[in-house]
Tab-separated table of C-alpha atoms and ligand atoms in Angstrom:
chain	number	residue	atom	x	y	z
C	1	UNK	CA	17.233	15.492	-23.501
C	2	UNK	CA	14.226	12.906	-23.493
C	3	UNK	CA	11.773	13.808	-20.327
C	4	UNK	CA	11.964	11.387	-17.666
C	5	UNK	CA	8.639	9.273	-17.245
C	6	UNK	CA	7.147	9.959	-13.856
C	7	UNK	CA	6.382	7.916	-10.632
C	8	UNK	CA	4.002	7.992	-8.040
C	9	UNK	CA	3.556	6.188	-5.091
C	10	UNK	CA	2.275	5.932	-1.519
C	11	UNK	CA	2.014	4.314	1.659
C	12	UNK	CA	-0.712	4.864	4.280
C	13	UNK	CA	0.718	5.549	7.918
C	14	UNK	CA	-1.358	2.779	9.582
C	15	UNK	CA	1.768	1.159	11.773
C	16	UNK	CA	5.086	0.093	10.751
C	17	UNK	CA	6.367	-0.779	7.557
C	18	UNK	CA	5.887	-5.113	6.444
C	19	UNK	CA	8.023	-7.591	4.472
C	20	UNK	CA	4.599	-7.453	2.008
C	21	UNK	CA	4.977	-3.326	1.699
C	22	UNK	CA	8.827	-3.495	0.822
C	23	UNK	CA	8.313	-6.386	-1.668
C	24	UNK	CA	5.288	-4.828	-3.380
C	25	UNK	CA	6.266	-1.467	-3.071
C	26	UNK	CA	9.358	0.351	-0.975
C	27	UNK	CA	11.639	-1.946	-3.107
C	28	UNK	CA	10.136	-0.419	-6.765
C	29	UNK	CA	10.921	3.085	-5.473
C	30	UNK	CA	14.447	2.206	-4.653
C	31	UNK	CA	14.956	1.216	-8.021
C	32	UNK	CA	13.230	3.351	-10.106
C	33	UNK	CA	14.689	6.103	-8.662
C	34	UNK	CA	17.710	6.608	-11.098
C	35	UNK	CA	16.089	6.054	-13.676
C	36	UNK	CA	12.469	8.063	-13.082
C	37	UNK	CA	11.060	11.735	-11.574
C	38	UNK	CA	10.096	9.911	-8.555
C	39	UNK	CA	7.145	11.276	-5.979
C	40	UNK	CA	7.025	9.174	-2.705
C	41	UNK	CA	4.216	10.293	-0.057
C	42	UNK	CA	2.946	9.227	3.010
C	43	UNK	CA	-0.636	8.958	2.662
C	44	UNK	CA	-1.565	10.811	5.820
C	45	UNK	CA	-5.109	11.479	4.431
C	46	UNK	CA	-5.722	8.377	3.434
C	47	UNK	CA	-5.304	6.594	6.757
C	48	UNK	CA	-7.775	9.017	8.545
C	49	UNK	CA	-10.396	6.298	7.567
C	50	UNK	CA	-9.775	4.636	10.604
C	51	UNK	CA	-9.393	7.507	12.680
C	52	UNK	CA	-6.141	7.691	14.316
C	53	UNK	CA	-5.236	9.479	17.421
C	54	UNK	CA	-3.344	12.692	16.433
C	55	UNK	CA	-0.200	11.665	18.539
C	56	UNK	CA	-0.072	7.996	17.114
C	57	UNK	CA	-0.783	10.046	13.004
C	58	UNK	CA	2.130	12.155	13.455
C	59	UNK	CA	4.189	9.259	14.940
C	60	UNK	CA	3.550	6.735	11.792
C	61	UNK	CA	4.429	9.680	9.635
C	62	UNK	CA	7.693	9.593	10.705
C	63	UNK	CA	8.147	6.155	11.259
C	64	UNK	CA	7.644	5.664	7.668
C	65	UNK	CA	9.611	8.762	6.405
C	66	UNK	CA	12.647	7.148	8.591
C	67	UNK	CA	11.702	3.769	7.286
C	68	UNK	CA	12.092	4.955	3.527
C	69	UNK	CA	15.224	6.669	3.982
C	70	UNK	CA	16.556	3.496	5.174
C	71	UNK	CA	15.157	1.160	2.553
C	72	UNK	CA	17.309	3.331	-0.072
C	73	UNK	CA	15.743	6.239	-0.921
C	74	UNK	CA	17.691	9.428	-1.260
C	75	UNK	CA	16.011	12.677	-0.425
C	76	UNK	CA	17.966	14.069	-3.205
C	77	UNK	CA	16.637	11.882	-6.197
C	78	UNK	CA	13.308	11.754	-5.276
C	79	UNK	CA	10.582	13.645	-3.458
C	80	UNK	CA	9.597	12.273	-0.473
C	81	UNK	CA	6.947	14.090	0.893
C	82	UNK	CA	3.528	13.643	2.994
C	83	UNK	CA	0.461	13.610	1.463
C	84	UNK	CA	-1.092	16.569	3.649
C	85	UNK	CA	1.517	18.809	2.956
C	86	UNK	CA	-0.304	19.367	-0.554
C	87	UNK	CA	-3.157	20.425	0.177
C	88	UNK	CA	-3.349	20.818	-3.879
C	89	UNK	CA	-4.968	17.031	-3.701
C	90	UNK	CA	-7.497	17.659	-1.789
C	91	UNK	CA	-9.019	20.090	-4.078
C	92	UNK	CA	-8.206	17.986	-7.228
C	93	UNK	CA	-10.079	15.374	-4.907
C	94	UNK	CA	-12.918	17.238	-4.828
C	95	UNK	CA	-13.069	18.538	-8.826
C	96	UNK	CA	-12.650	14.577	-9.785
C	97	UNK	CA	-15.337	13.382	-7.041
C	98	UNK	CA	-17.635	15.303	-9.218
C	99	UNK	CA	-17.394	12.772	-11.988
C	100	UNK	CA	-17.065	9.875	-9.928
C	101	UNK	CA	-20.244	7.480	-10.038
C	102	UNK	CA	-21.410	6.073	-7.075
C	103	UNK	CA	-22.170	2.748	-8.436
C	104	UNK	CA	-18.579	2.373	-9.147
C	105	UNK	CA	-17.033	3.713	-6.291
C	106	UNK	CA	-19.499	1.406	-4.453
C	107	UNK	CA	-18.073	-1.704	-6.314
C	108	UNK	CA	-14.683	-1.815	-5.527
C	109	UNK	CA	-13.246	-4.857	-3.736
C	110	UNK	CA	-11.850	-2.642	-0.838
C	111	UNK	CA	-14.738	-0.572	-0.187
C	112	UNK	CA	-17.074	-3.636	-0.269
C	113	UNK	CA	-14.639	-5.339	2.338
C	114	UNK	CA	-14.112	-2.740	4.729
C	115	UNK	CA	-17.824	-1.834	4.737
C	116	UNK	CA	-18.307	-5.610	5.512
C	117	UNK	CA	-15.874	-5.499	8.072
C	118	UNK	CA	-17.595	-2.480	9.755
C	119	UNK	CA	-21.391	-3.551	9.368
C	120	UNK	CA	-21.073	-7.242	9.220
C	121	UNK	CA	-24.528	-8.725	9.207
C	122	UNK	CA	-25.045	-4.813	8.437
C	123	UNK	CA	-23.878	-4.648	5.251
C	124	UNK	CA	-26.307	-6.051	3.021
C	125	UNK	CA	-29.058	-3.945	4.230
C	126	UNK	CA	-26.074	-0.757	4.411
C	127	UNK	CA	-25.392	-1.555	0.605
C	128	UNK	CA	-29.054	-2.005	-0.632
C	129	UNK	CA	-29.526	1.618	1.472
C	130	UNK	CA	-26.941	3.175	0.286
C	131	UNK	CA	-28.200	3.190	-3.190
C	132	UNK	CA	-32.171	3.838	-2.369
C	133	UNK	CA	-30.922	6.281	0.306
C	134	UNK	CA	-33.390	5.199	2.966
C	135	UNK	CA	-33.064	4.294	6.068
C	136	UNK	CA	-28.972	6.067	6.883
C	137	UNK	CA	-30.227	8.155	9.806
C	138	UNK	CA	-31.154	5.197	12.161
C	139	UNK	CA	-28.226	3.554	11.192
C	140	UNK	CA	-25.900	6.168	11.740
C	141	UNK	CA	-27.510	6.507	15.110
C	142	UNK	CA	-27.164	2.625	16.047
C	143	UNK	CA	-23.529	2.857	14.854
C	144	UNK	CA	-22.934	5.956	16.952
C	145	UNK	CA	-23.592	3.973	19.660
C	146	UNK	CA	-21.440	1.510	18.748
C	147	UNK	CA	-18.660	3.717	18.242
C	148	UNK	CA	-16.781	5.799	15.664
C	149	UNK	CA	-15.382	2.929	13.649
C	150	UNK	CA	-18.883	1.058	12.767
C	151	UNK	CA	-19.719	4.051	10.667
C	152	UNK	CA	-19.313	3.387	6.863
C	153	UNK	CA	-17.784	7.039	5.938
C	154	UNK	CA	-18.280	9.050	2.576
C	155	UNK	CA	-13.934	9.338	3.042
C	156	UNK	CA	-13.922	5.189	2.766
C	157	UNK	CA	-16.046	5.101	0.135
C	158	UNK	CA	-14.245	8.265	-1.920
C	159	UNK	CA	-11.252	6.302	-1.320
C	160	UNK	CA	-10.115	5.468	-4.787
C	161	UNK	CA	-11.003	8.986	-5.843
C	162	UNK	CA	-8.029	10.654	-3.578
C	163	UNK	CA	-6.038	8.043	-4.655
C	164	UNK	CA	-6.559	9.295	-8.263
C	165	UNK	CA	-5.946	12.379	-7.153
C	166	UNK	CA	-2.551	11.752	-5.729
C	167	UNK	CA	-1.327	9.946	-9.362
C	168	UNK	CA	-2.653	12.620	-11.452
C	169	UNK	CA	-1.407	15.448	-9.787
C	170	UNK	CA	1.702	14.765	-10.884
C	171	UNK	CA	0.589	13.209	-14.030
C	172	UNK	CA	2.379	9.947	-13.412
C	173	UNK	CA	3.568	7.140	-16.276
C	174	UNK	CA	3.803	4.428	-13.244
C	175	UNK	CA	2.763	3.486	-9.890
C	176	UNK	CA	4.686	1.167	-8.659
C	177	UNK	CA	2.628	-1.121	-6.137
C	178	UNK	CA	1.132	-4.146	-5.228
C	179	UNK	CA	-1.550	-6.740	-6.116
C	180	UNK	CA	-4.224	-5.299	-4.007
C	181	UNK	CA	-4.196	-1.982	-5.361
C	182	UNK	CA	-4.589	-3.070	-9.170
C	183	UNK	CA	-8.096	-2.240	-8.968
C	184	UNK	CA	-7.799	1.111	-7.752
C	185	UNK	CA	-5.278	1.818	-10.482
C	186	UNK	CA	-8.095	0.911	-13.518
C	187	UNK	CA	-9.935	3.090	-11.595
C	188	UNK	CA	-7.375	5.923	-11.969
C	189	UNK	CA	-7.644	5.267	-15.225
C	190	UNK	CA	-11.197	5.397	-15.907
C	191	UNK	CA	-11.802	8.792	-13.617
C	192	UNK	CA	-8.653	10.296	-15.961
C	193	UNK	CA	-10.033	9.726	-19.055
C	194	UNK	CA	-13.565	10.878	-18.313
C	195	UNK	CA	-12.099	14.234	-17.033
C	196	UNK	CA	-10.328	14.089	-20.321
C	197	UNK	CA	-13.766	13.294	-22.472
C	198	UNK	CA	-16.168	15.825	-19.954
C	199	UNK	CA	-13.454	18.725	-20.969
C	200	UNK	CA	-12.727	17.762	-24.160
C	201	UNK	CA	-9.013	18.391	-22.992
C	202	UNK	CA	-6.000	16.002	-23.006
C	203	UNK	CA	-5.049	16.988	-19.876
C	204	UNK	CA	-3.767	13.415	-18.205
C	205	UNK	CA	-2.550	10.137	-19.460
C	206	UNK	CA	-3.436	6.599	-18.469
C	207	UNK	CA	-1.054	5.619	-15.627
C	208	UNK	CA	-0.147	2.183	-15.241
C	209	UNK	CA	0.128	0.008	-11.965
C	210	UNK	CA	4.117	-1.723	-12.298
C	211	UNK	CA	6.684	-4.081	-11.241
C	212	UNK	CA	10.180	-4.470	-12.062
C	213	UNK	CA	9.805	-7.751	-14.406
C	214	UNK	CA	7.496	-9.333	-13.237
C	215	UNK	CA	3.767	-9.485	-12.450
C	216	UNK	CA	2.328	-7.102	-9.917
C	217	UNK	CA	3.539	-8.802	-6.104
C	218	UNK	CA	1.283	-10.322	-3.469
C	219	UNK	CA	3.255	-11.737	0.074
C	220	UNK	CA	1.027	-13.198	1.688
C	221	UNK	CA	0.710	-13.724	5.288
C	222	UNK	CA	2.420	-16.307	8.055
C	223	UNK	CA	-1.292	-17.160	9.534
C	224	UNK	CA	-2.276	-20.148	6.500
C	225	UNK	CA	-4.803	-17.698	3.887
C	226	UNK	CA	-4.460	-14.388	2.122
C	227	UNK	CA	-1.879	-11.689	2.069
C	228	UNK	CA	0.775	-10.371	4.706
C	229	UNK	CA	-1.270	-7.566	6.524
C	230	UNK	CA	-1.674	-5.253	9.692
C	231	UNK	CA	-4.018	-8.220	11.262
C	232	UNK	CA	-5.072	-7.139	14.581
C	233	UNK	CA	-2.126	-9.145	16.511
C	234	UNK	CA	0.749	-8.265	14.065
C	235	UNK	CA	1.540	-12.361	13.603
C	236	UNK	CA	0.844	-12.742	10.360
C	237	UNK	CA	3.242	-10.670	9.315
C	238	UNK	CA	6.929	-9.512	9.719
C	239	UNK	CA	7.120	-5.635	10.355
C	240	UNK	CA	11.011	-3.759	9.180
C	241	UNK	CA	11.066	-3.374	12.657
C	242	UNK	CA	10.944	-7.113	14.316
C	243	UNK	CA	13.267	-7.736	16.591
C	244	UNK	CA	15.806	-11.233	15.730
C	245	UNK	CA	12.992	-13.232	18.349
C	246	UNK	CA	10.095	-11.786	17.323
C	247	UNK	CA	10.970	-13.065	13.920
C	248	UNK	CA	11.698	-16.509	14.667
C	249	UNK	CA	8.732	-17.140	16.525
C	250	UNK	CA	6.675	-15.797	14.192
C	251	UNK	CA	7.715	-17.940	11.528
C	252	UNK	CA	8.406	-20.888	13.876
C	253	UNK	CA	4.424	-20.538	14.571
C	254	UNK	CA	3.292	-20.287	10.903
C	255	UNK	CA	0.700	-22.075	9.841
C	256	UNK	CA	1.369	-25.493	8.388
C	257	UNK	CA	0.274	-29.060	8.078
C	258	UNK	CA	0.807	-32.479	8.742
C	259	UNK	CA	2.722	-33.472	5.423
C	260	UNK	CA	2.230	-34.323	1.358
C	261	UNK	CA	0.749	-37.839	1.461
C	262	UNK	CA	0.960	-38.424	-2.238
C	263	UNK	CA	4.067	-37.815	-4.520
C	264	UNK	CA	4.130	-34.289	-6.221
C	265	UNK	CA	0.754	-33.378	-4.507
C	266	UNK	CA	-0.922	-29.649	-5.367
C	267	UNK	CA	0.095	-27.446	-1.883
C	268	UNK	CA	-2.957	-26.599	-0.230
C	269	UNK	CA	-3.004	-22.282	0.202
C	270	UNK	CA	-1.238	-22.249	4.076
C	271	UNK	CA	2.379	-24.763	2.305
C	272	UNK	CA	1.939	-22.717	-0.675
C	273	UNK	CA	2.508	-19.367	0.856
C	274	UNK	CA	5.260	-20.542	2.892
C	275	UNK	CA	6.822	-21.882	0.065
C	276	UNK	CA	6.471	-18.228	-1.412
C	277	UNK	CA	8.415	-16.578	1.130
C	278	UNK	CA	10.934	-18.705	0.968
C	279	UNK	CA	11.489	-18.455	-2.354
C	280	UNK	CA	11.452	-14.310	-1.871
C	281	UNK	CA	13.956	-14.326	1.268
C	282	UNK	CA	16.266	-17.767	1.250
C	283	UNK	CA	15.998	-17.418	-2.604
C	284	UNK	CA	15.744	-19.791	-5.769
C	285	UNK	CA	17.876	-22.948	-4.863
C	286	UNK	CA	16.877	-23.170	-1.469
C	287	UNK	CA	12.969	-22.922	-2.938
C	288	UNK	CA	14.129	-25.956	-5.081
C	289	UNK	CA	15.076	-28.203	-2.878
C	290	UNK	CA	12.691	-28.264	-0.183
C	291	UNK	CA	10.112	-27.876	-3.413
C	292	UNK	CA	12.144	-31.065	-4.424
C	293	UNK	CA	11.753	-32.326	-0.716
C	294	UNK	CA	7.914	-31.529	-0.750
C	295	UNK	CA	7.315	-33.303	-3.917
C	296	UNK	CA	9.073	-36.623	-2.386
C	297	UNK	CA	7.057	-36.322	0.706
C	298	UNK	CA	9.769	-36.042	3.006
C	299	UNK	CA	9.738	-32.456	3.434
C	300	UNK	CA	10.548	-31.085	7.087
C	301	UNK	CA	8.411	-28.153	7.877
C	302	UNK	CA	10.682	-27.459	11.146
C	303	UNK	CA	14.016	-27.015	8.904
C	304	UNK	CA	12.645	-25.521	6.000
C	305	UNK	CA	11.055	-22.692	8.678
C	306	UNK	CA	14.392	-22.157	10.241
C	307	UNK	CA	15.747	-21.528	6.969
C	308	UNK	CA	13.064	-18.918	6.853
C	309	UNK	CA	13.639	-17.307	9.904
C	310	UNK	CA	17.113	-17.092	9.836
C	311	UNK	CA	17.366	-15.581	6.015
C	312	UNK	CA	14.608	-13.496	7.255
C	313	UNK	CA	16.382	-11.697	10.048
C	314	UNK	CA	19.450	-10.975	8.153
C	315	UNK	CA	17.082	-9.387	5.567
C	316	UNK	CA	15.253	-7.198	8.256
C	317	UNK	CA	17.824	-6.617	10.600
C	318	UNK	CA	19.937	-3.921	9.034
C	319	UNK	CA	16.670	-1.909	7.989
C	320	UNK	CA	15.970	-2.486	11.344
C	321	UNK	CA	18.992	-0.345	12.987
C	322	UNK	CA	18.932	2.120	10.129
C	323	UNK	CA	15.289	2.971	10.791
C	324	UNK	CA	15.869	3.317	14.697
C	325	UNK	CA	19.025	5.576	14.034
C	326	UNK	CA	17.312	7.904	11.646
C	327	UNK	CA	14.007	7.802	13.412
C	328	UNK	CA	16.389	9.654	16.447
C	329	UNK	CA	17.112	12.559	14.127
C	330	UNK	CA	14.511	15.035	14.273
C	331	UNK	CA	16.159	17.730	12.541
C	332	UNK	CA	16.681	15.674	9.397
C	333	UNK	CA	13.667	13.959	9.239
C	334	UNK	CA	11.995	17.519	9.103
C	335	UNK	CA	14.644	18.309	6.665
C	336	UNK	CA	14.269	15.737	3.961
C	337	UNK	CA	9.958	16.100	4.636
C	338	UNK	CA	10.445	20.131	3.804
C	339	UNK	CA	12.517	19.451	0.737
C	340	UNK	CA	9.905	16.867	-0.380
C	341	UNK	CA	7.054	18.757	-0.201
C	342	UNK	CA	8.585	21.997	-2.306
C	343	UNK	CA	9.713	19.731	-5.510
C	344	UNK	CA	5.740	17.835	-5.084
C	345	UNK	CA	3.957	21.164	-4.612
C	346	UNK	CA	6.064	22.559	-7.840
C	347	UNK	CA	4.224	19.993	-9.985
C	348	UNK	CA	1.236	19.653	-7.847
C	349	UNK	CA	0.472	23.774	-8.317
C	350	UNK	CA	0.522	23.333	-11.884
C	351	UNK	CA	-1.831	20.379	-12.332
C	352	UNK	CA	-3.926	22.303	-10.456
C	353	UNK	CA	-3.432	25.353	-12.092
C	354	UNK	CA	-4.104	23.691	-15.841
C	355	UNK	CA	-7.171	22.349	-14.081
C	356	UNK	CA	-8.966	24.982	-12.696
C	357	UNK	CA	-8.213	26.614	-16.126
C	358	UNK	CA	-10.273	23.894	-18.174
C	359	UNK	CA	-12.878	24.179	-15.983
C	360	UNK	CA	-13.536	27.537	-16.054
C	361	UNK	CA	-12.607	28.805	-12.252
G	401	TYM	P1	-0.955	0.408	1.786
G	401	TYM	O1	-0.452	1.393	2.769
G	401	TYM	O2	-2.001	-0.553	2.207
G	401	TYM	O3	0.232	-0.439	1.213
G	401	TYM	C1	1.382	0.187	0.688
G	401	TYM	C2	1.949	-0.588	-0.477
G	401	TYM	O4	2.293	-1.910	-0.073
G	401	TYM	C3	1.689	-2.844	-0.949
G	401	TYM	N1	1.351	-4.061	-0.198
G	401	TYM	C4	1.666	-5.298	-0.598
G	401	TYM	N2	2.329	-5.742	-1.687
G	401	TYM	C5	2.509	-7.079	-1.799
G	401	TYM	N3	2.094	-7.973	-0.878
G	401	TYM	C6	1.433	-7.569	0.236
G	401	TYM	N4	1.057	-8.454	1.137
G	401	TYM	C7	1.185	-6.174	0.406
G	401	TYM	N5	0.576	-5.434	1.372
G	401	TYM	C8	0.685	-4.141	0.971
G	401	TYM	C9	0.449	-2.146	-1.486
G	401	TYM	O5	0.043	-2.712	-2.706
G	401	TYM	C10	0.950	-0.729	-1.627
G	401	TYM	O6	1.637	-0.573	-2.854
G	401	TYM	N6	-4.036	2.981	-1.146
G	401	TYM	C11	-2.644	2.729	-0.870
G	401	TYM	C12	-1.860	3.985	-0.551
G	401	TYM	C13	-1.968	5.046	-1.588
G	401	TYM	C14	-1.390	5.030	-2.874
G	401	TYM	C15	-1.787	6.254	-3.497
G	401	TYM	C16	-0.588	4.134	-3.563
G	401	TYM	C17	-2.668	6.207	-1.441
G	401	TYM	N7	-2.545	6.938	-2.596
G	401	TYM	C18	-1.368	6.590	-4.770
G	401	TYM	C19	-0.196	4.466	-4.863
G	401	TYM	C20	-0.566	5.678	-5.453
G	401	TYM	C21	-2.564	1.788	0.319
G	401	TYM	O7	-3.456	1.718	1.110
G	401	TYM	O8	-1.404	1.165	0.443
């Protein structure tokens, strides 16, 4: 029998689960699960870059273990396990970091953003630093000051390396995911082959980022620019969990404008993503004819936005009860996490057995 081609993915346990996370991501795993040897982690690690509180960590863990069990995925098929239960990537973290340039790691789109958001006016002189190495002592103590988060940590900036490490340990064919993390996938990429080419070994492949047909996803966000995201007061976007209100007046308070004035007119960014979620939740037809509307400048923001909301909550509102019902059951929650983590740490020991071999430990 032909091997199946493996999958790896993960989601960070930063707060509850968005319409932008199932689209890009949970909605992959449900599907490739037949067909694939799925691994599906919650990237506990990961999210200690913003330093949770321990209660509010082990909370999100199981908020999103409930929440993946209710999208579709079946404990049986697929391991669903959390990302600090393997403590095997942590030390294939380490062996890659060793390889890892800091130039690159220090050009990535979501370090450089996160460091901006942290520093602000900071950052240029924080970036120019970081590579002379001069002047991160008085900084670190003005940032104290200022509070755990201003500090620009070696964990954000390593980022893409544990991220690496979580895809190769299982030597995955595909991750499924979205948009934003295409960079960190070449990056994957690059830090696999130059173990390979260090070594001399052909120890892992070249995993690729996917999508079931299509391009890679991005849903964007209800507040006018960019995509659907934790923003700090959860409005621009619509969490699993939303309540049938919550999730009109969210969308009855996206942001729009005051009308086309010119016959088939470009959408400016705000119309267009509106127009993207509706083609994603109320579907093709209904996209074409308030596309059709737009383009004949009699377009009704106010109906086409009710559409929304409405197709939205019967989307969201069965995950909705499914995640609070399983979310009330302990016992199997802690089942389905143990069962997880024994089929990940089966492949995960090997990887890091082959490893350690090729390097000489
Ligand atoms: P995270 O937790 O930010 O997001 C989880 C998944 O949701 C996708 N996503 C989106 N897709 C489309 N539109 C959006 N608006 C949108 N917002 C989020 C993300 O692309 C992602 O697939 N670094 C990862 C977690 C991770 C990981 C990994 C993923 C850690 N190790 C190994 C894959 C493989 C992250 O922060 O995802």
């Amino acid at each position: 029998m032909e091997k199946k081609k493996i999958v790896v993915s993960g989601i960070r346990p930063t707060g509850n689960i968005h319409l932008g996370n199932y689209f890009g991501a949970i909605r992959n795993f449900v599907r490739m699960q037949d067909e694939y040897q799925c691994y599906f982690f919650i990237a506990d690690y990961h999210s200690l870059t913003t330093h949770p509180h321990p209660e509010h960590l082990r909370q999100n863990v199981k908020q999103i273990l409930a929440t993946y069990v209710a999208c579709g995925m079946d404990p049986e098929k697929v391991a669903i396990y959390v990302q600090s239960d393997l403590p095997e990537t942590a030390e294939l973290y380490l062996i890659l970091n060793m390889n890892v340039y800091l130039g690159e790691l220090m050009r990535c789109t979501s370090f450089k953003e996160k460091a901006k958001q942290y520093w602000g006016q900071l950052r240029k002189e924080l970036v120019e630093d970081l590579s002379s190495g001069e002047g991160q002592e008085e900084k670190a103590g003005k940032a104290e000051k200022e509070g755990n988060k201003a500090h620009v940590s070696a964990g954000l900036l390593t980022y893409p390396t544990l991220m690496a490490a979580d895809i190769l340990i299982h030597k995955a064919d595909f991750v499924p995911v979205g948009k934003d993390q295409e960079q960190h996938l070449e990056m994957t990429r690059a830090f696999a082959h130059r173990f390979n080419s260090v070594y001399g070994v052909d120890c892992f492949g070249q995993p690729q980022a996917f999508n079931f047909g299509e391009n890679l996803i991005k849903i964007p966000g209800l507040d006018g620019s960019g995509k659907m995201g934790k923003s700090e007061s959860g409005n621009n976007a619509i969490f699993l969990t939303d309540e049938d209100a919550v999730i009109r007046k969210k969308i009855m308070r996206a942001t729009t404008d005051s009308g086309p004035v010119e016959m088939n007119q470009q959408k400016p960014e705000a119309i267009a993503n509106l127009f993207q979620l509706v083609r994603v939740l109320c579907g093709e037809e209904a996209f074409r004819e308030f596309d059709a509307a737009y383009n004949r400048c009699d377009i009704r923001y106010g109906d086409m936005k009710k559409q929304l909301a409405e197709d939205t909550i019967k989307f969201v509102s069965p995950f909705r009860a499914r995640i609070g019902e399983i979310l009330s059951d302990d016992a199997f929650l802690e089942k389905i996490r143990r069962q997880g983590q024994e089929k990940a740490r089966e492949s995960a020991v090997r990887t890091v057995r082959e490893v350690r071999g090729i390097i000489g430990f």
